[in-house]
């Protein structure tokens, strides 16, 4: 019998659906009566390959089966994508245009500077990255190979409410922390990438959803493993894939289907975020939201209190009650509740109740 599960608000690796963990537990030792775990079998075998293909098809199905897109499973996290994107798409005389919204956008921008040319299309640094720039202020360079955005900044707690129109150049998005959290039109994007460990599964695999016409632009003078066409031509089986992570992604995608797809999961996510933001805003200043109201993330709720000492007391008291991961990122401090898809409403309600109790005893 399980001990009581923690209220998991970790930013990543993050909470996984309990039903998915239980299914994986049941299949862990003997997968599909093979006498082996999926981690033990050949990635070239029919059983693993069926799971691999199923995960790709299920992801596209959840996105409305857009035409002309491929799903790739790549290792190295979003951090490898920061380099792969400029390496594959920036030709001589071109730059990558980046919207600077915080810590993760900055990391992507720095890699592009190393590889080719990087241009700032817009920035909210003047607002300490606590807001998403006005879409009308975003201007890609005339020689831009693409426009890059970070759809959700986990550290600052900001998120695009709508996406910019990149016109004739590809729009590329790092959706590591909010992919499949809400409905959106994938046809707006040339490429989307996401490390799995927040909304898709465990760490180890990065999902890339890319237009087939962009894959054809992979240059032949960069390392083979860093070319998108290598992964595409080999169905993401050029080298040994993180097979257990891919299996878990497929199980999480099944779970999202069971929640009513993206439309159903969005309702749940907005309810969870609304519960916390309403409590913060109604606390007479005891709790203070960090991100500007129009840019608030429904995935990462960031907030502060009147002093760092009080915040430390809050975290300590919360941990004693089974709440995990509420400390803000070390670069900015404060408090953060990451409420990804798999964090149940009951956990968020418990946190809201704890926040109310803490305010009553300390306020």
Tab-separated table of C-alpha atoms in Angstrom:
chain	number	residue	atom	x	y	z
A	1	UNK	CA	0.000	0.000	0.000
A	2	UNK	CA	1.275	3.491	-0.903
A	3	UNK	CA	2.180	5.967	1.786
A	4	UNK	CA	0.403	9.291	1.459
A	5	UNK	CA	1.657	10.972	-1.704
A	6	UNK	CA	3.311	14.373	-1.431
A	7	UNK	CA	1.644	17.525	-2.674
A	8	UNK	CA	4.117	17.863	-5.524
A	9	UNK	CA	4.650	21.406	-6.837
A	10	UNK	CA	8.135	20.784	-8.256
A	11	UNK	CA	9.078	22.789	-11.342
A	12	UNK	CA	10.649	19.823	-13.140
A	13	UNK	CA	11.004	16.916	-13.038
A	14	UNK	CA	7.437	17.357	-12.001
A	15	UNK	CA	4.319	15.483	-10.947
A	16	UNK	CA	3.132	12.578	-13.091
A	17	UNK	CA	-0.484	11.326	-13.111
A	18	UNK	CA	-0.925	8.662	-10.442
A	19	UNK	CA	-2.911	6.453	-12.828
A	20	UNK	CA	0.002	6.553	-15.297
A	21	UNK	CA	2.486	5.580	-12.592
A	22	UNK	CA	0.251	2.713	-11.532
A	23	UNK	CA	-0.120	1.460	-15.118
A	24	UNK	CA	3.642	1.606	-15.571
A	25	UNK	CA	4.124	-0.230	-12.292
A	26	UNK	CA	1.825	-3.031	-13.456
A	27	UNK	CA	3.700	-3.360	-16.765
A	28	UNK	CA	7.195	-2.719	-15.464
A	29	UNK	CA	8.557	-6.242	-15.187
A	30	UNK	CA	6.636	-7.973	-17.994
A	31	UNK	CA	5.582	-5.690	-20.833
A	32	UNK	CA	2.854	-7.113	-23.076
A	33	UNK	CA	3.682	-10.690	-22.011
A	34	UNK	CA	7.155	-10.442	-23.526
A	35	UNK	CA	8.899	-11.684	-20.403
A	36	UNK	CA	10.863	-8.413	-20.340
A	37	UNK	CA	10.537	-4.824	-19.247
A	38	UNK	CA	10.255	-2.326	-22.089
A	39	UNK	CA	13.627	-1.020	-20.871
A	40	UNK	CA	15.238	-4.381	-21.643
A	41	UNK	CA	14.027	-4.970	-25.184
A	42	UNK	CA	15.532	-3.938	-28.502
A	43	UNK	CA	14.470	-0.562	-29.839
A	44	UNK	CA	14.490	-2.253	-33.269
A	45	UNK	CA	11.917	-4.825	-32.175
A	46	UNK	CA	8.255	-4.747	-33.141
A	47	UNK	CA	6.936	-4.272	-29.591
A	48	UNK	CA	8.974	-1.172	-28.776
A	49	UNK	CA	8.520	0.312	-32.247
A	50	UNK	CA	4.732	0.016	-31.950
A	51	UNK	CA	4.841	2.062	-28.720
A	52	UNK	CA	7.193	4.594	-30.334
A	53	UNK	CA	4.929	5.077	-33.369
A	54	UNK	CA	1.804	5.148	-31.238
A	55	UNK	CA	3.196	8.002	-29.136
A	56	UNK	CA	3.967	10.049	-32.258
A	57	UNK	CA	0.505	9.458	-33.705
A	58	UNK	CA	-1.265	10.135	-30.411
A	59	UNK	CA	0.527	13.469	-29.964
A	60	UNK	CA	-0.447	14.646	-33.445
A	61	UNK	CA	-4.009	13.457	-32.811
A	62	UNK	CA	-4.247	15.583	-29.649
A	63	UNK	CA	-3.077	18.544	-31.753
A	64	UNK	CA	-5.814	17.994	-34.331
A	65	UNK	CA	-3.754	15.941	-36.818
A	66	UNK	CA	-2.094	18.917	-38.554
A	67	UNK	CA	-0.839	18.192	-42.061
A	68	UNK	CA	2.855	18.238	-42.930
A	69	UNK	CA	4.284	17.835	-39.410
A	70	UNK	CA	6.599	15.191	-37.957
A	71	UNK	CA	7.103	14.246	-34.319
A	72	UNK	CA	10.709	13.551	-33.328
A	73	UNK	CA	12.039	12.112	-30.068
A	74	UNK	CA	15.486	13.564	-29.322
A	75	UNK	CA	17.751	13.401	-26.279
A	76	UNK	CA	19.618	16.237	-24.600
A	77	UNK	CA	16.718	18.282	-23.283
A	78	UNK	CA	15.586	21.697	-24.466
A	79	UNK	CA	19.164	22.871	-23.898
A	80	UNK	CA	20.336	20.815	-26.895
A	81	UNK	CA	17.525	22.311	-28.966
A	82	UNK	CA	18.870	25.778	-28.131
A	83	UNK	CA	21.901	24.848	-30.245
A	84	UNK	CA	20.288	22.568	-32.825
A	85	UNK	CA	17.821	25.210	-33.980
A	86	UNK	CA	20.381	27.832	-35.069
A	87	UNK	CA	22.730	25.121	-36.387
A	88	UNK	CA	20.024	23.727	-38.651
A	89	UNK	CA	18.248	26.888	-39.763
A	90	UNK	CA	20.571	29.910	-39.783
A	91	UNK	CA	22.270	30.207	-43.167
A	92	UNK	CA	25.064	32.635	-44.011
A	93	UNK	CA	23.825	36.201	-43.837
A	94	UNK	CA	20.881	35.284	-41.603
A	95	UNK	CA	20.093	35.634	-37.908
A	96	UNK	CA	17.694	34.061	-35.466
A	97	UNK	CA	15.266	36.577	-33.950
A	98	UNK	CA	14.464	36.019	-30.277
A	99	UNK	CA	11.807	37.464	-27.974
A	100	UNK	CA	13.489	37.952	-24.607
A	101	UNK	CA	11.069	37.055	-21.826
A	102	UNK	CA	13.311	35.688	-19.089
A	103	UNK	CA	15.848	33.100	-18.075
A	104	UNK	CA	15.044	30.393	-20.640
A	105	UNK	CA	14.736	32.784	-23.573
A	106	UNK	CA	18.146	34.177	-22.614
A	107	UNK	CA	19.711	30.709	-22.646
A	108	UNK	CA	18.337	30.027	-26.136
A	109	UNK	CA	19.565	33.426	-27.347
A	110	UNK	CA	23.097	32.844	-26.018
A	111	UNK	CA	23.389	29.541	-27.877
A	112	UNK	CA	22.265	31.191	-31.119
A	113	UNK	CA	24.964	33.852	-30.664
A	114	UNK	CA	27.578	31.109	-30.424
A	115	UNK	CA	26.343	29.276	-33.503
A	116	UNK	CA	25.306	32.017	-35.912
A	117	UNK	CA	23.706	35.403	-35.492
A	118	UNK	CA	21.128	36.385	-32.888
A	119	UNK	CA	18.791	39.365	-32.885
A	120	UNK	CA	16.456	40.668	-30.169
A	121	UNK	CA	12.968	40.974	-31.657
A	122	UNK	CA	11.489	42.337	-28.414
A	123	UNK	CA	12.299	42.266	-24.721
A	124	UNK	CA	10.577	42.723	-21.384
A	125	UNK	CA	13.841	43.176	-19.495
A	126	UNK	CA	12.779	46.733	-18.651
A	127	UNK	CA	9.932	45.135	-16.661
A	128	UNK	CA	12.329	42.681	-14.991
A	129	UNK	CA	10.836	39.975	-17.250
A	130	UNK	CA	7.599	40.051	-15.251
A	131	UNK	CA	5.458	40.562	-18.355
A	132	UNK	CA	5.279	39.259	-21.905
A	133	UNK	CA	6.049	42.012	-24.466
A	134	UNK	CA	3.133	43.473	-26.398
A	135	UNK	CA	2.727	41.388	-29.539
A	136	UNK	CA	2.735	44.573	-31.642
A	137	UNK	CA	6.263	45.351	-30.359
A	138	UNK	CA	7.752	42.100	-31.688
A	139	UNK	CA	9.750	42.781	-34.863
A	140	UNK	CA	11.833	40.033	-36.443
A	141	UNK	CA	14.969	41.089	-38.325
A	142	UNK	CA	14.699	41.503	-42.095
A	143	UNK	CA	17.210	38.667	-42.481
A	144	UNK	CA	15.670	36.435	-39.790
A	145	UNK	CA	15.692	32.691	-40.409
A	146	UNK	CA	13.014	32.300	-37.742
A	147	UNK	CA	11.319	34.005	-34.786
A	148	UNK	CA	11.851	32.210	-31.465
A	149	UNK	CA	9.644	32.501	-28.384
A	150	UNK	CA	9.562	30.821	-24.985
A	151	UNK	CA	5.864	30.225	-24.460
A	152	UNK	CA	6.057	29.968	-20.665
A	153	UNK	CA	8.838	31.162	-18.380
A	154	UNK	CA	8.944	28.847	-15.377
A	155	UNK	CA	11.208	31.057	-13.265
A	156	UNK	CA	9.389	34.371	-13.617
A	157	UNK	CA	5.933	32.804	-13.965
A	158	UNK	CA	4.886	34.466	-17.233
A	159	UNK	CA	3.113	32.994	-20.258
A	160	UNK	CA	1.913	34.155	-23.656
A	161	UNK	CA	-1.872	34.596	-23.726
A	162	UNK	CA	-1.657	34.658	-27.548
A	163	UNK	CA	1.205	33.977	-29.919
A	164	UNK	CA	2.799	36.485	-32.318
A	165	UNK	CA	2.268	36.329	-36.064
A	166	UNK	CA	5.672	35.689	-37.611
A	167	UNK	CA	4.456	36.278	-41.146
A	168	UNK	CA	6.442	34.384	-43.752
A	169	UNK	CA	9.235	33.231	-41.426
A	170	UNK	CA	8.871	30.151	-39.190
A	171	UNK	CA	7.701	30.702	-35.633
A	172	UNK	CA	9.646	28.448	-33.250
A	173	UNK	CA	8.550	27.887	-29.654
A	174	UNK	CA	10.113	26.378	-26.574
A	175	UNK	CA	6.987	24.914	-24.951
A	176	UNK	CA	8.835	22.819	-22.394
A	177	UNK	CA	6.725	24.019	-19.480
A	178	UNK	CA	3.258	24.443	-20.987
A	179	UNK	CA	2.922	22.060	-23.928
A	180	UNK	CA	-0.514	20.375	-24.028
A	181	UNK	CA	-1.760	22.534	-21.146
A	182	UNK	CA	-4.297	24.363	-23.333
A	183	UNK	CA	-5.738	24.436	-26.824
A	184	UNK	CA	-3.702	26.142	-29.555
A	185	UNK	CA	-3.261	26.078	-33.320
A	186	UNK	CA	-0.103	24.143	-34.137
A	187	UNK	CA	-0.267	25.463	-37.710
A	188	UNK	CA	1.037	28.812	-36.426
A	189	UNK	CA	4.412	27.174	-35.762
A	190	UNK	CA	7.282	25.904	-37.858
A	191	UNK	CA	8.755	24.014	-34.918
A	192	UNK	CA	7.785	23.344	-31.300
A	193	UNK	CA	10.074	21.658	-28.803
A	194	UNK	CA	9.587	20.544	-25.222
A	195	UNK	CA	11.562	18.640	-22.646
A	196	UNK	CA	9.159	15.972	-21.381
A	197	UNK	CA	9.735	16.367	-17.657
A	198	UNK	CA	7.062	18.948	-16.900
A	199	UNK	CA	3.902	18.054	-18.838
A	200	UNK	CA	4.701	15.027	-20.995
A	201	UNK	CA	6.488	12.416	-18.905
A	202	UNK	CA	9.810	11.807	-17.168
A	203	UNK	CA	13.111	13.422	-18.080
A	204	UNK	CA	15.206	11.848	-20.810
A	205	UNK	CA	13.336	12.653	-23.993
A	206	UNK	CA	12.618	15.916	-25.793
A	207	UNK	CA	9.653	16.098	-28.133
A	208	UNK	CA	10.039	18.098	-31.352
A	209	UNK	CA	7.043	18.838	-33.582
A	210	UNK	CA	8.350	20.235	-36.857
A	211	UNK	CA	7.127	21.072	-40.337
A	212	UNK	CA	8.535	18.629	-42.855
A	213	UNK	CA	9.615	21.470	-45.159
A	214	UNK	CA	11.909	22.790	-42.413
A	215	UNK	CA	13.536	19.408	-41.887
A	216	UNK	CA	14.756	19.526	-45.481
A	217	UNK	CA	16.870	22.574	-44.591
A	218	UNK	CA	19.244	20.630	-42.334
A	219	UNK	CA	22.775	21.401	-43.603
A	220	UNK	CA	25.178	18.558	-44.294
A	221	UNK	CA	28.169	20.209	-42.599
A	222	UNK	CA	27.022	19.833	-38.984
A	223	UNK	CA	27.349	16.669	-36.875
A	224	UNK	CA	24.977	13.931	-38.003
A	225	UNK	CA	23.263	13.517	-34.640
A	226	UNK	CA	22.490	17.255	-34.506
A	227	UNK	CA	20.610	17.329	-37.819
A	228	UNK	CA	16.827	17.171	-37.814
A	229	UNK	CA	16.808	15.238	-41.078
A	230	UNK	CA	18.845	12.478	-39.431
A	231	UNK	CA	16.146	11.940	-36.817
A	232	UNK	CA	13.341	12.299	-39.329
A	233	UNK	CA	14.738	9.817	-41.868
A	234	UNK	CA	15.332	7.268	-39.127
A	235	UNK	CA	11.997	7.732	-37.314
A	236	UNK	CA	13.943	8.982	-34.263
A	237	UNK	CA	15.699	5.590	-34.114
A	238	UNK	CA	19.088	6.651	-35.521
A	239	UNK	CA	20.600	5.880	-32.134
A	240	UNK	CA	19.110	4.094	-29.124
A	241	UNK	CA	16.166	6.177	-27.913
A	242	UNK	CA	15.268	6.719	-24.239
A	243	UNK	CA	12.738	3.926	-24.592
A	244	UNK	CA	11.202	4.049	-21.120
A	245	UNK	CA	10.721	7.821	-21.365
A	246	UNK	CA	8.989	7.438	-24.744
A	247	UNK	CA	6.753	4.714	-23.284
A	248	UNK	CA	5.829	7.030	-20.409
A	249	UNK	CA	5.089	9.900	-22.794
A	250	UNK	CA	2.658	7.623	-24.613
A	251	UNK	CA	0.944	6.755	-21.329
A	252	UNK	CA	0.698	10.429	-20.330
A	253	UNK	CA	-0.816	11.229	-23.746
A	254	UNK	CA	-3.429	8.511	-23.157
A	255	UNK	CA	-4.204	10.139	-19.808
A	256	UNK	CA	-4.636	13.556	-21.474
A	257	UNK	CA	-7.115	11.971	-23.885
A	258	UNK	CA	-9.007	10.650	-20.852
A	259	UNK	CA	-9.181	14.200	-19.427
A	260	UNK	CA	-11.011	15.386	-22.542
A	261	UNK	CA	-7.969	16.308	-24.634
A	262	UNK	CA	-6.558	19.831	-24.659
A	263	UNK	CA	-9.943	21.495	-24.202
A	264	UNK	CA	-10.654	19.405	-21.105
A	265	UNK	CA	-7.197	19.821	-19.602
A	266	UNK	CA	-7.303	23.602	-20.169
A	267	UNK	CA	-10.476	23.939	-18.088
A	268	UNK	CA	-8.837	22.038	-15.237
A	269	UNK	CA	-5.638	24.092	-15.471
A	270	UNK	CA	-7.455	27.424	-15.476
A	271	UNK	CA	-9.521	26.343	-12.474
A	272	UNK	CA	-6.356	25.430	-10.545
A	273	UNK	CA	-4.552	28.655	-11.447
A	274	UNK	CA	-7.634	30.750	-10.709
A	275	UNK	CA	-7.913	29.254	-7.230
A	276	UNK	CA	-4.353	30.306	-6.340
A	277	UNK	CA	-4.365	33.719	-8.010
A	278	UNK	CA	-7.721	34.583	-6.406
A	279	UNK	CA	-6.319	33.671	-3.016
A	280	UNK	CA	-3.149	35.700	-3.582
A	281	UNK	CA	-5.056	38.746	-4.839
A	282	UNK	CA	-7.548	38.527	-1.995
A	283	UNK	CA	-4.972	38.285	0.793
A	284	UNK	CA	-4.752	42.063	1.470
A	285	UNK	CA	-1.094	42.083	0.462
A	286	UNK	CA	0.013	39.197	2.673
A	287	UNK	CA	0.780	37.326	-0.545
A	288	UNK	CA	1.788	39.296	-3.645
A	289	UNK	CA	1.723	37.968	-7.198
A	290	UNK	CA	4.995	38.517	-9.085
A	291	UNK	CA	4.029	38.443	-12.768
A	292	UNK	CA	1.866	41.186	-14.247
A	293	UNK	CA	-1.795	40.186	-14.377
A	294	UNK	CA	-2.067	39.937	-18.175
A	295	UNK	CA	1.032	37.743	-18.405
A	296	UNK	CA	0.415	35.341	-15.541
A	297	UNK	CA	1.230	31.697	-16.162
A	298	UNK	CA	-1.344	28.972	-15.548
A	299	UNK	CA	1.566	26.565	-15.028
A	300	UNK	CA	3.921	28.376	-12.623
A	301	UNK	CA	2.332	30.632	-10.002
A	302	UNK	CA	5.025	32.911	-8.584
A	303	UNK	CA	4.447	35.032	-5.490
A	304	UNK	CA	6.216	36.839	-2.666
A	305	UNK	CA	5.538	37.727	0.950
A	306	UNK	CA	6.473	40.730	3.089
A	307	UNK	CA	9.956	39.434	3.931
A	308	UNK	CA	12.359	36.683	2.983
A	309	UNK	CA	12.262	35.499	6.574
A	310	UNK	CA	8.497	34.997	6.359
A	311	UNK	CA	8.939	33.143	3.055
A	312	UNK	CA	11.410	30.763	4.715
A	313	UNK	CA	8.926	30.141	7.521
A	314	UNK	CA	6.228	29.471	4.916
A	315	UNK	CA	8.350	26.902	3.047
A	316	UNK	CA	9.369	25.153	6.280
A	317	UNK	CA	5.779	24.965	7.540
A	318	UNK	CA	4.570	23.795	4.130
A	319	UNK	CA	7.145	20.997	3.988
A	320	UNK	CA	5.988	19.746	7.388
A	321	UNK	CA	2.484	19.433	5.917
A	322	UNK	CA	3.680	17.457	2.871
A	323	UNK	CA	4.013	20.286	0.319
A	324	UNK	CA	7.072	19.906	-1.929
A	325	UNK	CA	8.760	22.331	-4.337
A	326	UNK	CA	7.342	25.699	-3.244
A	327	UNK	CA	10.663	27.530	-3.062
A	328	UNK	CA	11.212	30.004	-5.911
A	329	UNK	CA	14.113	29.495	-8.314
A	330	UNK	CA	17.448	30.332	-6.691
A	331	UNK	CA	18.058	33.123	-9.246
A	332	UNK	CA	14.990	35.129	-8.200
A	333	UNK	CA	13.944	33.821	-4.797
A	334	UNK	CA	10.387	34.073	-3.561
A	335	UNK	CA	7.811	31.307	-3.864
A	336	UNK	CA	6.497	29.263	-6.761
A	337	UNK	CA	3.799	26.632	-7.166
A	338	UNK	CA	4.194	24.678	-10.396
A	339	UNK	CA	0.748	23.306	-11.212
A	340	UNK	CA	1.330	21.320	-14.391
A	341	UNK	CA	-1.292	19.072	-15.981
A	342	UNK	CA	-0.715	16.166	-13.582
A	343	UNK	CA	-1.040	18.223	-10.377
A	344	UNK	CA	-4.575	17.427	-9.203
A	345	UNK	CA	-7.070	20.108	-8.205
A	346	UNK	CA	-7.152	18.549	-4.726
A	347	UNK	CA	-3.463	19.358	-4.234
A	348	UNK	CA	-4.011	22.972	-5.290
A	349	UNK	CA	-7.040	23.253	-2.987
A	350	UNK	CA	-4.929	21.877	-0.139
A	351	UNK	CA	-2.265	24.506	-0.856
A	352	UNK	CA	-4.858	27.278	-0.945
A	353	UNK	CA	-6.219	26.101	2.405
A	354	UNK	CA	-2.695	25.965	3.843
A	355	UNK	CA	-1.987	29.505	2.605
A	356	UNK	CA	-5.160	30.723	4.285
A	357	UNK	CA	-4.236	29.020	7.553
A	358	UNK	CA	-0.675	30.358	7.444
A	359	UNK	CA	-1.967	33.900	6.869
A	360	UNK	CA	-4.366	33.597	9.798
A	361	UNK	CA	-1.597	32.451	12.139
A	362	UNK	CA	1.118	34.849	10.896
A	363	UNK	CA	-0.749	37.856	9.504
